XYZ file of N, CA and C in Angstrom:
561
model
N 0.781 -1.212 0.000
C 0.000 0.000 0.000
C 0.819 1.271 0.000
N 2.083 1.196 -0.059
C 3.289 2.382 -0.404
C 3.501 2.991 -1.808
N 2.136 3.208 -2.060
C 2.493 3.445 -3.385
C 3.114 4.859 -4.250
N 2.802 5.974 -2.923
C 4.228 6.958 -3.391
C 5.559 6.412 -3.479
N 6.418 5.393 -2.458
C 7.334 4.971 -2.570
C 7.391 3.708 -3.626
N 6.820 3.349 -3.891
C 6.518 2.540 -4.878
C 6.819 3.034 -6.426
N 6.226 4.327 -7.107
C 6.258 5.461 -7.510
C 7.769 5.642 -7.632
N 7.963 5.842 -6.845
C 9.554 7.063 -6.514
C 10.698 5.711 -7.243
N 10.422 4.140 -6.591
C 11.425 3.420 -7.044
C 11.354 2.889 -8.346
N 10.086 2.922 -8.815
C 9.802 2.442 -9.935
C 10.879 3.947 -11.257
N 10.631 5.238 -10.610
C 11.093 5.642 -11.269
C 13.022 6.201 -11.654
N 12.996 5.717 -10.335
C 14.616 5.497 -9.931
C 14.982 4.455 -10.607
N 14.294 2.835 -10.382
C 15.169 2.357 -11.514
C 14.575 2.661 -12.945
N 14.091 3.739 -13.211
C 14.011 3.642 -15.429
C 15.271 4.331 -15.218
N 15.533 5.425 -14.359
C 16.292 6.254 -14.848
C 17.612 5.680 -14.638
N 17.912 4.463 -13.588
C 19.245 3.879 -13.594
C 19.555 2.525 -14.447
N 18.117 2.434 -14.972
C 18.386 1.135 -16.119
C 18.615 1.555 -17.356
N 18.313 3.241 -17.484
C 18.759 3.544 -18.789
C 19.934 2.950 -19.810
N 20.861 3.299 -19.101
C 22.468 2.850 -19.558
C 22.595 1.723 -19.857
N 22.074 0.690 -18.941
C 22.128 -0.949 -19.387
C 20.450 -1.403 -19.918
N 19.413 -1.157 -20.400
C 18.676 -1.590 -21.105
C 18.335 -0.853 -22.126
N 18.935 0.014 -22.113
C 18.225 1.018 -23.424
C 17.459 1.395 -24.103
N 16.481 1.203 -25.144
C 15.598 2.143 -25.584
C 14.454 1.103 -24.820
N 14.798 -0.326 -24.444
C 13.510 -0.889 -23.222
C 13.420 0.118 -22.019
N 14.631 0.476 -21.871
C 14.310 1.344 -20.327
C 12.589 1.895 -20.629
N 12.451 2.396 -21.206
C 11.248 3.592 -21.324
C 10.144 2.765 -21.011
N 10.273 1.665 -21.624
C 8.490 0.569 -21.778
C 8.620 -0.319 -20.434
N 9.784 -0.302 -20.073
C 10.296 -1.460 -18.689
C 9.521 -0.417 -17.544
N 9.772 0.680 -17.708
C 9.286 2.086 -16.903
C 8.065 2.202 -17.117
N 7.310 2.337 -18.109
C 5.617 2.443 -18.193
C 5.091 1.637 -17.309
N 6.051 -0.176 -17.900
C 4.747 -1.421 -17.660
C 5.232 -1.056 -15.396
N 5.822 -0.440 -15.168
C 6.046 -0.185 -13.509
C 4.744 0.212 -13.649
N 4.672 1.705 -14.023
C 3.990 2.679 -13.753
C 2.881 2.255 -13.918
N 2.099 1.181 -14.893
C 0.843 0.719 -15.033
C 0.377 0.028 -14.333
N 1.729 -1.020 -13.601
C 1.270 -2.117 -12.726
C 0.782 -1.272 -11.480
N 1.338 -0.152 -11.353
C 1.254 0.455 -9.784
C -0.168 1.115 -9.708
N -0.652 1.595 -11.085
C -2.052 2.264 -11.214
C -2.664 1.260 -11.013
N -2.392 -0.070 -11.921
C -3.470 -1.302 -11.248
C -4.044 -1.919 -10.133
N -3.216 -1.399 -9.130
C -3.362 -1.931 -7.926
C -3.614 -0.838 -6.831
N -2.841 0.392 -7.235
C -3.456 1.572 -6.663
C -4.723 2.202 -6.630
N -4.896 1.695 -8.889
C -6.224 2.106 -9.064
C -5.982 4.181 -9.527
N -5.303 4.794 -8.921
C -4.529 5.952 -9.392
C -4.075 6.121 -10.832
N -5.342 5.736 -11.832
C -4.888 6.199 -13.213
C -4.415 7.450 -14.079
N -4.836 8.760 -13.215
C -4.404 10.089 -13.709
C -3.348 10.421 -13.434
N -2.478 9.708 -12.018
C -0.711 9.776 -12.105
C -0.313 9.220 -13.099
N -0.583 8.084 -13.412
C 0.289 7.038 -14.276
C 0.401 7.575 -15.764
N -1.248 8.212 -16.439
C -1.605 9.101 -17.171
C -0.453 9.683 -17.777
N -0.229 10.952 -16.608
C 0.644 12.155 -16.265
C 2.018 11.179 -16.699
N 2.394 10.660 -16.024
C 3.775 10.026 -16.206
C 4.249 9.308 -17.891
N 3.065 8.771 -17.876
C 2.814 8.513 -19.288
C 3.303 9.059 -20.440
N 2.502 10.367 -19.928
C 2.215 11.601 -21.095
C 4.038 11.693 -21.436
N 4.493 11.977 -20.198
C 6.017 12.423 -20.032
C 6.864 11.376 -21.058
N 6.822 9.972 -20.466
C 7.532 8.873 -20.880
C 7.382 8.681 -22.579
N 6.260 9.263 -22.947
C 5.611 8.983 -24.471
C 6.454 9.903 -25.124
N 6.493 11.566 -24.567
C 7.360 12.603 -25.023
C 8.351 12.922 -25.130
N 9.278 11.969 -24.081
C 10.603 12.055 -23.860
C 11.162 10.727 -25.068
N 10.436 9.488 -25.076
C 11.060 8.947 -26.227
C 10.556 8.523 -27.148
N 9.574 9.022 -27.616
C 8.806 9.071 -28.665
C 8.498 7.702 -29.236
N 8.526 6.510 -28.184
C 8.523 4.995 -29.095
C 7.307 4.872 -29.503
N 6.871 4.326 -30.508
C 5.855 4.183 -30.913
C 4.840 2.793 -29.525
N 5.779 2.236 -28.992
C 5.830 0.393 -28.628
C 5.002 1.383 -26.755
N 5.090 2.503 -26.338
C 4.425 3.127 -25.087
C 3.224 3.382 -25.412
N 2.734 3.984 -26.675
C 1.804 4.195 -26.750
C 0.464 4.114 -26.334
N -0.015 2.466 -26.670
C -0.765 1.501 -25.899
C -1.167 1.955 -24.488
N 0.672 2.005 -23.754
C 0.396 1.616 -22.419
C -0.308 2.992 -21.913
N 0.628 4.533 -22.689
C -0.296 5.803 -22.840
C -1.792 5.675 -22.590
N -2.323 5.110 -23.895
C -3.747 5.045 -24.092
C -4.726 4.475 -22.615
N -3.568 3.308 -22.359
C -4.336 2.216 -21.295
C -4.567 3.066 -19.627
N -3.337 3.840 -19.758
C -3.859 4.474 -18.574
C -4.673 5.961 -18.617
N -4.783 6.381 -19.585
C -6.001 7.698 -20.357
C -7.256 7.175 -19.719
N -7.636 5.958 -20.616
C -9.187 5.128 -20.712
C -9.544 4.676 -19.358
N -8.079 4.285 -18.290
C -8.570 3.739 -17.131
C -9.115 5.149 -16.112
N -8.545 6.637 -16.979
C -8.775 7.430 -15.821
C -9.957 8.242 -16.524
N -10.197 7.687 -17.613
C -11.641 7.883 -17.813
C -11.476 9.023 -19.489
N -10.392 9.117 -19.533
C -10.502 10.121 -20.442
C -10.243 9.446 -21.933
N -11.298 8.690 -22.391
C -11.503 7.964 -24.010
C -11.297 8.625 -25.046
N -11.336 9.543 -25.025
C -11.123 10.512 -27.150
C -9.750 10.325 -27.027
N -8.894 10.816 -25.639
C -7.389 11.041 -25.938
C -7.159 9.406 -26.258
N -7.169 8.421 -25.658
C -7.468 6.998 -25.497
C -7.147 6.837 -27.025
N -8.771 6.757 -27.107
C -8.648 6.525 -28.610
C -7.826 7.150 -29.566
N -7.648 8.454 -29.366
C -6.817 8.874 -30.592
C -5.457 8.858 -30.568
N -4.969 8.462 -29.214
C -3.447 7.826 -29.305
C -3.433 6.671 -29.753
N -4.168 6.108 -29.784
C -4.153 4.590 -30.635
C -4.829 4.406 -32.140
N -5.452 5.370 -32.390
C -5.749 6.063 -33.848
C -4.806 6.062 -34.512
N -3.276 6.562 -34.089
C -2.280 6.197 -35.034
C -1.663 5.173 -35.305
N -1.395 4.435 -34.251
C -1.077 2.960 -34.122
C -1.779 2.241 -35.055
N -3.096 1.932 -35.210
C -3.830 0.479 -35.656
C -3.142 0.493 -37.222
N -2.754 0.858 -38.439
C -2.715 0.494 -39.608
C -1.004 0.223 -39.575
N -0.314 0.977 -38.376
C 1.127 0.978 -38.863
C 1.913 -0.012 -37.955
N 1.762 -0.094 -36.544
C 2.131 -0.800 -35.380
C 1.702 -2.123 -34.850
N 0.359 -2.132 -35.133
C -0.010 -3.502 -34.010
C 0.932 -4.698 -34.861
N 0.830 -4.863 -36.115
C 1.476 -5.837 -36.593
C 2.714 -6.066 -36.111
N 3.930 -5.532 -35.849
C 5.343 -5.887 -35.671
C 5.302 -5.963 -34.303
N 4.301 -5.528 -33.201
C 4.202 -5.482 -31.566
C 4.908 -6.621 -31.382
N 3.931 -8.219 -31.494
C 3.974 -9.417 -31.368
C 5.430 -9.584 -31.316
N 6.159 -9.056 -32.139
C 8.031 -9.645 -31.894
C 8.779 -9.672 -30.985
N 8.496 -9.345 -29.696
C 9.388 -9.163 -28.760
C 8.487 -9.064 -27.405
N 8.855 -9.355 -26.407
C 7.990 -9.392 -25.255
C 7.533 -7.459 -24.835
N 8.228 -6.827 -25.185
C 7.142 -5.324 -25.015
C 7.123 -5.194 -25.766
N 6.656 -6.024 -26.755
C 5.528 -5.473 -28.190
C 4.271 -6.326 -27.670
N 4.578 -7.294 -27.255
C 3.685 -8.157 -26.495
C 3.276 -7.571 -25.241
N 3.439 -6.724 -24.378
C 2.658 -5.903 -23.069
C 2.216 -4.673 -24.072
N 2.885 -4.195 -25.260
C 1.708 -3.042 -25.887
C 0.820 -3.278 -26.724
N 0.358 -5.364 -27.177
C -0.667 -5.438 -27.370
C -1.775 -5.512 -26.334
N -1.418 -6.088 -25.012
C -2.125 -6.385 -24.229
C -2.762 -4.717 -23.832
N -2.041 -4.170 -23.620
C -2.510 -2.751 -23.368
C -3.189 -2.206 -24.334
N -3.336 -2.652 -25.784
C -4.124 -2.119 -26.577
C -5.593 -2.871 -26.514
N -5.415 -4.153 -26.297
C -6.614 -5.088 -26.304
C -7.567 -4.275 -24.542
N -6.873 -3.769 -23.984
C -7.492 -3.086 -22.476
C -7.510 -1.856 -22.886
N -7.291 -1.244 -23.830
C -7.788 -0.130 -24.180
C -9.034 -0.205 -24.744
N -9.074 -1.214 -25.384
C -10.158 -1.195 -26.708
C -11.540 -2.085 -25.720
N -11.310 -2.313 -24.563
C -12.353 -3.241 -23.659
C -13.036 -1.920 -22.698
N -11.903 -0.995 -22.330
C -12.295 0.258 -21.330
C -13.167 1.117 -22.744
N -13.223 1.187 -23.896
C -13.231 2.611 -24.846
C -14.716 1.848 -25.382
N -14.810 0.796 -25.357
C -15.894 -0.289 -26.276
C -15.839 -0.216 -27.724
N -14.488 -0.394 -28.320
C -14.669 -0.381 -29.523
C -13.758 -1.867 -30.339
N -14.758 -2.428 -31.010
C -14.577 -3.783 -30.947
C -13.638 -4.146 -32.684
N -13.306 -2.860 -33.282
C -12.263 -3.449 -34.193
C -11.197 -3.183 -33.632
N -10.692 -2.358 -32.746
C -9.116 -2.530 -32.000
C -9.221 -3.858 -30.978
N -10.498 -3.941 -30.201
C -10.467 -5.561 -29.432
C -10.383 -6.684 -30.491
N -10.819 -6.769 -32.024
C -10.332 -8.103 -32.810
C -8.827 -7.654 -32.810
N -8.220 -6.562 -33.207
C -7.319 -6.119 -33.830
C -5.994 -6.724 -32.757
N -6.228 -6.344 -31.295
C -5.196 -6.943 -30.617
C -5.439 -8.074 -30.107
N -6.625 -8.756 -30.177
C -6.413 -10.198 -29.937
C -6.323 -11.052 -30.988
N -6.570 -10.918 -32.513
C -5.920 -11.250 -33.424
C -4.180 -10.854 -33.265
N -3.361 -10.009 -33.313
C -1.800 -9.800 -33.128
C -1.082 -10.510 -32.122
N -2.325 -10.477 -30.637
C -1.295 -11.794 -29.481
C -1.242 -12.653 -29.371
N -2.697 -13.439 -29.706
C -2.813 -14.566 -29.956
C -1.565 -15.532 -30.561
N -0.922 -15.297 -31.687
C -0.219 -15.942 -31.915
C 1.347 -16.408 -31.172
N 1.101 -15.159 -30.122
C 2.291 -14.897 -29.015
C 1.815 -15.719 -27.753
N 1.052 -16.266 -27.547
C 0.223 -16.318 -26.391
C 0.960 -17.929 -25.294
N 1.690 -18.732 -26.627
C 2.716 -19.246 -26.117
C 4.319 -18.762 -25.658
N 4.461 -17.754 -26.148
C 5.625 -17.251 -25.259
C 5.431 -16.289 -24.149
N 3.876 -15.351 -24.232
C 3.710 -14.685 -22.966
C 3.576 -15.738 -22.073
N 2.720 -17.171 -22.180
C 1.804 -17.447 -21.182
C 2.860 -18.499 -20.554
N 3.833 -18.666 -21.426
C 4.642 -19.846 -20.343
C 5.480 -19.454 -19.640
N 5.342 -19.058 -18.820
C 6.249 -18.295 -18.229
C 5.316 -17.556 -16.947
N 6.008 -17.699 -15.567
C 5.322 -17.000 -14.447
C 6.077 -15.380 -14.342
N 5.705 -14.989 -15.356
C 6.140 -13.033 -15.633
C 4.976 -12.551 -15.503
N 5.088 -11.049 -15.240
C 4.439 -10.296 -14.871
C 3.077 -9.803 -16.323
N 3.843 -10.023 -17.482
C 3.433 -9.733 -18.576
C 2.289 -11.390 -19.235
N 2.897 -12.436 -18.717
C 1.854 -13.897 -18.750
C 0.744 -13.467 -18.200
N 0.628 -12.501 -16.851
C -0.477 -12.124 -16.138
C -1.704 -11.651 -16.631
N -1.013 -10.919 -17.234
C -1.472 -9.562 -18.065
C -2.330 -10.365 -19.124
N -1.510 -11.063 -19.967
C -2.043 -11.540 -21.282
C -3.175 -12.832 -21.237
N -2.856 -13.667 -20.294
C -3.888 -14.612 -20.098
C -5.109 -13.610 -19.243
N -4.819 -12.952 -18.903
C -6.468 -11.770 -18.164
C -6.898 -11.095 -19.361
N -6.200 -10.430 -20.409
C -6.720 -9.673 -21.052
C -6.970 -10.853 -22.417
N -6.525 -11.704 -22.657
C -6.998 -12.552 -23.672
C -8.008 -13.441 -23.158
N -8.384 -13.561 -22.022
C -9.528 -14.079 -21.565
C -10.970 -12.643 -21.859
N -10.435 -11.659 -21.397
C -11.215 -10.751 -21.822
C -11.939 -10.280 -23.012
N -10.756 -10.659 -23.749
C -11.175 -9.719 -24.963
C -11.909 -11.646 -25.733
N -11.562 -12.626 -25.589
C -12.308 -13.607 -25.612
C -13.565 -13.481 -25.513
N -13.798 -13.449 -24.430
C -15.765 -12.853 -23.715
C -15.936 -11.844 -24.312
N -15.215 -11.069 -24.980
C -16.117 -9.990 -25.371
C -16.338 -10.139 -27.327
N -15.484 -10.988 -27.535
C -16.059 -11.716 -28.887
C -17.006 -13.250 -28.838
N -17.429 -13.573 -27.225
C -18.296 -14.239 -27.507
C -17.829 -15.841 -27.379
N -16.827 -15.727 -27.159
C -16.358 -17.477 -27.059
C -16.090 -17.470 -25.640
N -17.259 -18.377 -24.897
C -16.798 -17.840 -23.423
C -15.696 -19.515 -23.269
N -15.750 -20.432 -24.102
C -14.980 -21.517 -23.977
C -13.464 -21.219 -23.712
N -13.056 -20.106 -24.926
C -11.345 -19.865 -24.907
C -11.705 -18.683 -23.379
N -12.613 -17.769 -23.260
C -12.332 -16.982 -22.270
C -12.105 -17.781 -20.870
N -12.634 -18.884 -20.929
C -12.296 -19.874 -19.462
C -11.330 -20.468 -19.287
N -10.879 -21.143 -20.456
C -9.191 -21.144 -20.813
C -8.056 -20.400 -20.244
N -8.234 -18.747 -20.605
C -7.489 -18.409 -20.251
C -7.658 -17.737 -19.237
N -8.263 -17.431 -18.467
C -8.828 -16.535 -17.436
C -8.113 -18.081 -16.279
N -8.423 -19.339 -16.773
C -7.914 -20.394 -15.473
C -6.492 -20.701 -15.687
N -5.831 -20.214 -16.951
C -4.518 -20.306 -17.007
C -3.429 -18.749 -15.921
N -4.375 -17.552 -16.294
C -4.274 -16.817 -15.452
C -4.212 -17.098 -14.061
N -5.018 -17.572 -13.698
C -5.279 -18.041 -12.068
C -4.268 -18.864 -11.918
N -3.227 -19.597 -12.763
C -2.519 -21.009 -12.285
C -1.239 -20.031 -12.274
N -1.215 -18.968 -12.995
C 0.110 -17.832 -13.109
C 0.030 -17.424 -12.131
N -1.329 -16.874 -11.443
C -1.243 -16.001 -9.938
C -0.859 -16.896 -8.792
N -1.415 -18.433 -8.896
C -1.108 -19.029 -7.531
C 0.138 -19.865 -7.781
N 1.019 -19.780 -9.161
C 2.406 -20.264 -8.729
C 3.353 -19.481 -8.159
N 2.472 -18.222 -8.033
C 3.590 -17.185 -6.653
C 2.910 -16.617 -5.711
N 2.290 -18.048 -5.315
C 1.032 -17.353 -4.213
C 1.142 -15.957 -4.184
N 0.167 -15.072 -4.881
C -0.276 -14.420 -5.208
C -1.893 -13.943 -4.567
N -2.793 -14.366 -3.858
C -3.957 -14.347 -3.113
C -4.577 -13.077 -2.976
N -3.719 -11.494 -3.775
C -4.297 -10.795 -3.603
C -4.923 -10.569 -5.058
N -4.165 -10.832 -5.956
C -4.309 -10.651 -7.458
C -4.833 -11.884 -7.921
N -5.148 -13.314 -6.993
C -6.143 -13.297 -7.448
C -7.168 -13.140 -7.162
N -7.951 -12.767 -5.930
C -9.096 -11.980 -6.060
C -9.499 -10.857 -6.772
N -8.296 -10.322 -7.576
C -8.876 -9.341 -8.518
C -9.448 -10.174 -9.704
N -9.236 -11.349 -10.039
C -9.702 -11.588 -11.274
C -11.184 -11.459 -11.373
N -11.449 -11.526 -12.361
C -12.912 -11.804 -13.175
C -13.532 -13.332 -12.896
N -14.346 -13.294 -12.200
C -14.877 -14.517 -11.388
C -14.994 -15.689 -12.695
């Protein structure tokens, strides 16, 4: 529940991982800043920080996570229209690398908070095919992707794959006993 200090370290290490991760520093730094709104629930800091992190390195691969914390703090046009540029040029090459893979997931939770259901095919068509290298694995980003591909599942209507992955999720949260995250899930 320290989540100013939480905050403060998350942003101490982008700025000391700069040097040794490099142009990841920036997205290694968002997916902090998003996890901490998730659990804080404090989407107009993360927003704010966002805004900064998007401006300072202009990656196309933050964007998403931009958008994801806009829509969570309620503010959808900006939402949407940061991801307005993305859909014809970006979602495709995301999938290559594991934070192209947390800025689909963040696009597929954009497009679930905004209700607009050609960016929800759009990023669960692009992860899907990733969904074996997010999901094997007890990372922070497997979390993410088996919740939000269970999601965006149910919201195209196949509640079969959404149970799938929503219980593969749950087997990610309790191989690190985890008991608080998972009561956040989606029953």
């Amino acid at each position: 529940g320290e989540f100013d200090l939480a905050r403060r370290f998350c942003d101490e290490g982008g700025a000391t991982g700069e040097p040794y991760w490099g142009e990841s520093s920036y997205p290694l730094h968002a997916l902090g800043l998003l996890f901490i709104a998730s659990v804080s629930d404090d989407w107009d800091r993360a927003a704010e920080m966002l805004d900064l992190l998007v401006g300072a390195s202009g990656a196309p691969v933050l964007v998403p996570s931009q958008a994801w914390a806009l829509a969570a703090a309620g503010d959808h046009d900006r939402a949407a229209e940061a991801l307005g540029r993305l859909r014809s040029t970006h979602l495709a090459w995301f999938g290559e690398h594991i934070l192209g893979g947390n800025a689909l997931i963040a696009a597929g939770e954009v497009a679930l908070l905004i209700g607009d259901d050609e960016l929800a095919a759009s990023a669960f068509e692009h992860l899907l095919p990733f969904k074996d290298i997010v999901l094997g694995v007890p990372w922070a980003c497997s979390f993410a992707a088996a919740d939000t591909l269970s999601r965006l599942a149910a919201h195209r209507g196949d509640t079969t794959e959404a149970a799938a992955f929503a219980d593969r999720a749950c087997e990610l949260y309790t191989s690190l006993d985890a008991p608080t995250l998972i009561a956040r899930l989606d029953p």
